[in-house]
Amino acid sequence: MALRPLLTRRTLASASGFSSNGGITTSFRGLQTFSLPDLPYDYGALQPAISGEIMQLHHQKHHQAYITNYNKALEQLHDAMSKGDAPAVVKLQSAIKFNGGGHVNHSIFWKNLAPIQGGGGEPPKGSLGWAIDNHFGSLDALVQKMNAEGAALQGSGWVWLGVDKELKKLVVETTSNQDPLVTKGPSLVPLIGIDVWEHAYYLQYKNVRPDYLKNIWKVINWKYASELYGKECP
Amino acid sequence: MGSFSLHASCLAKHNLPWSNGCSQNLNSLRIPALQQRGPGFLSRKASKILAFYGLKSPPYALDALEPYMSKRLLETHWGEHHHGYVEGLNKQLEKNDILYSYTLDELVKVTYNNGNPLPEFNNAAQVWNHDFFWESMQPGGGGMPELGLLQQIEKDFGSFTNFKEKFIEASLSLFGSGWVWLVLKRQEKRLEVVKTSNAVNPIAWDDIPLMSLDTWEHAYYQDYKHDRGKYVNAFMNHLVSWHVVTARIIRAEAFVNLGEPKIPVA
């Protein structure tokens, strides 16, 4: 069943880069619940690209809400499954996809960002840098492409740099709402995701999403993306 | 690039009972210049005006909805977002003369294209949606509907409280960006609460919207940040204009028989 991968601690840990201090606990019923992972930097550390106010709201309110609702939906799912209530199980899918996706996506997002002193914005070297040049022409070309797709996205969603682990190819994709990248292709692994929901930039950039996209590259953590890439394409 | 100031013969009609569209203020009209076609092409004075849409003002001052919707928020939401949709639509229409000379209603339905929206749909529908949304609110709004509208709500939802709960629940459970509507369903001849994503609008499938709530984050973030619940409650208790909804349902009754048809007896 498609739900299994979501509930396996190992799968989630590898998808979201959780370490043992990440946000997974096991309740007395054997149902794994999730909690908000800590940011590896201060809320204000990404200024002026992203304001401290946005980081705090984004992390403490938005991400937390996804986690809370995800846990609730999982518990309801557990109940429905043990009762054999098929309609209820099916009805819960959208809440799980949305809130679970929100949790998965944001967990990746925090790792995609780093303060400038911590290497944020430093271009990728090594195999990822080479692959980007090979596939897109240059890092600049990749950035332009992602910015264009991010700006053109209607409504809420994400723009991704991913790698197809079967074809060993880099891809740029967008997903809507909180759909994880894997919904665009089962062999796609996210390297960098940029949140283009309005809550990710509104207080600072208002409706000028292109400015947010231009500036966020100054705090993108290419080191993490390179590590992930190295794992999938050794 | 030239811009002409012409007395607006307004082509942006809105089907609202108390306005004929032309009595509203149309701001920032700019007719696209059709010169500069090529080296041999002489620039002409007056170009053919085929169709354009203007930014319609809300029927109240931008600070009139304080403290439930701040002037600052309206300045951004109306002045930047809504305005942006209008400009975007006009730019798209400059290049696509098949879509000229529709009313805004017609343009929304045509570009919706039965669920395979054309590129102009997003802008056209968002212009329609925002015009409708501003008019769905008033200073000193909220409270309860009266008389026939209240009866219809009680008939279709059980009670006004039930309806209010349903509407709030829909607003909170809408994933992503979208709108929540009170619509009159044309076929079923009843009121319903409907959620739509992004720019989608119930006129696309021929239902009759009576009021709407914008649940895109830009509609509330500056005032309420992440707290959509507080925003929805402020809307229901202090902003929604039941007068406007009444006027809309009265007009809708010309198209939908809500009770027994009144057949005169000879």
PDB file of C-alpha atoms in Angstrom, chain A residues 1 5 9 49 52 66 71 76 103 129-130 144-145 155-156 180 189 201 218 227-228:
ATOM      1  CA  MET A   1       0.000   0.000   0.000  1.00  0.00           C
ATOM      2  CA  PRO A   5       6.619   4.314   2.946  1.00  0.00           C
ATOM      3  CA  ARG A   9      10.953   5.640  10.282  1.00  0.00           C
ATOM      4  CA  ALA A  49      17.526  37.555   2.268  1.00  0.00           C
ATOM      5  CA  GLY A  52      13.752  36.757  11.081  1.00  0.00           C
ATOM      6  CA  TYR A  66       1.429  20.796   9.310  1.00  0.00           C
ATOM      7  CA  ASN A  71      -0.240  13.582  13.528  1.00  0.00           C
ATOM      8  CA  GLN A  76      -7.502   9.015  12.570  1.00  0.00           C
ATOM      9  CA  HIS A 103       6.103  18.368   6.954  1.00  0.00           C
ATOM     10  CA  GLY A 129      28.659  21.629  -9.834  1.00  0.00           C
ATOM     11  CA  TRP A 130      29.892  19.700 -12.813  1.00  0.00           C
ATOM     12  CA  GLN A 144      17.212  31.668 -14.070  1.00  0.00           C
ATOM     13  CA  LYS A 145      15.210  28.560 -14.941  1.00  0.00           C
ATOM     14  CA  GLY A 155      -1.194  29.817  -6.393  1.00  0.00           C
ATOM     15  CA  SER A 156       0.875  27.893  -3.854  1.00  0.00           C
ATOM     16  CA  PRO A 180       6.327  16.373  -2.454  1.00  0.00           C
ATOM     17  CA  VAL A 189      15.022  12.853  -5.158  1.00  0.00           C
ATOM     18  CA  TYR A 201       7.954  35.743   1.568  1.00  0.00           C
ATOM     19  CA  LYS A 218      22.290  34.064  -1.310  1.00  0.00           C
ATOM     20  CA  GLU A 227      26.074  15.648  -0.281  1.00  0.00           C
ATOM     21  CA  LEU A 228      22.658  14.350  -1.314  1.00  0.00           C
TER      22      LEU A 228
END
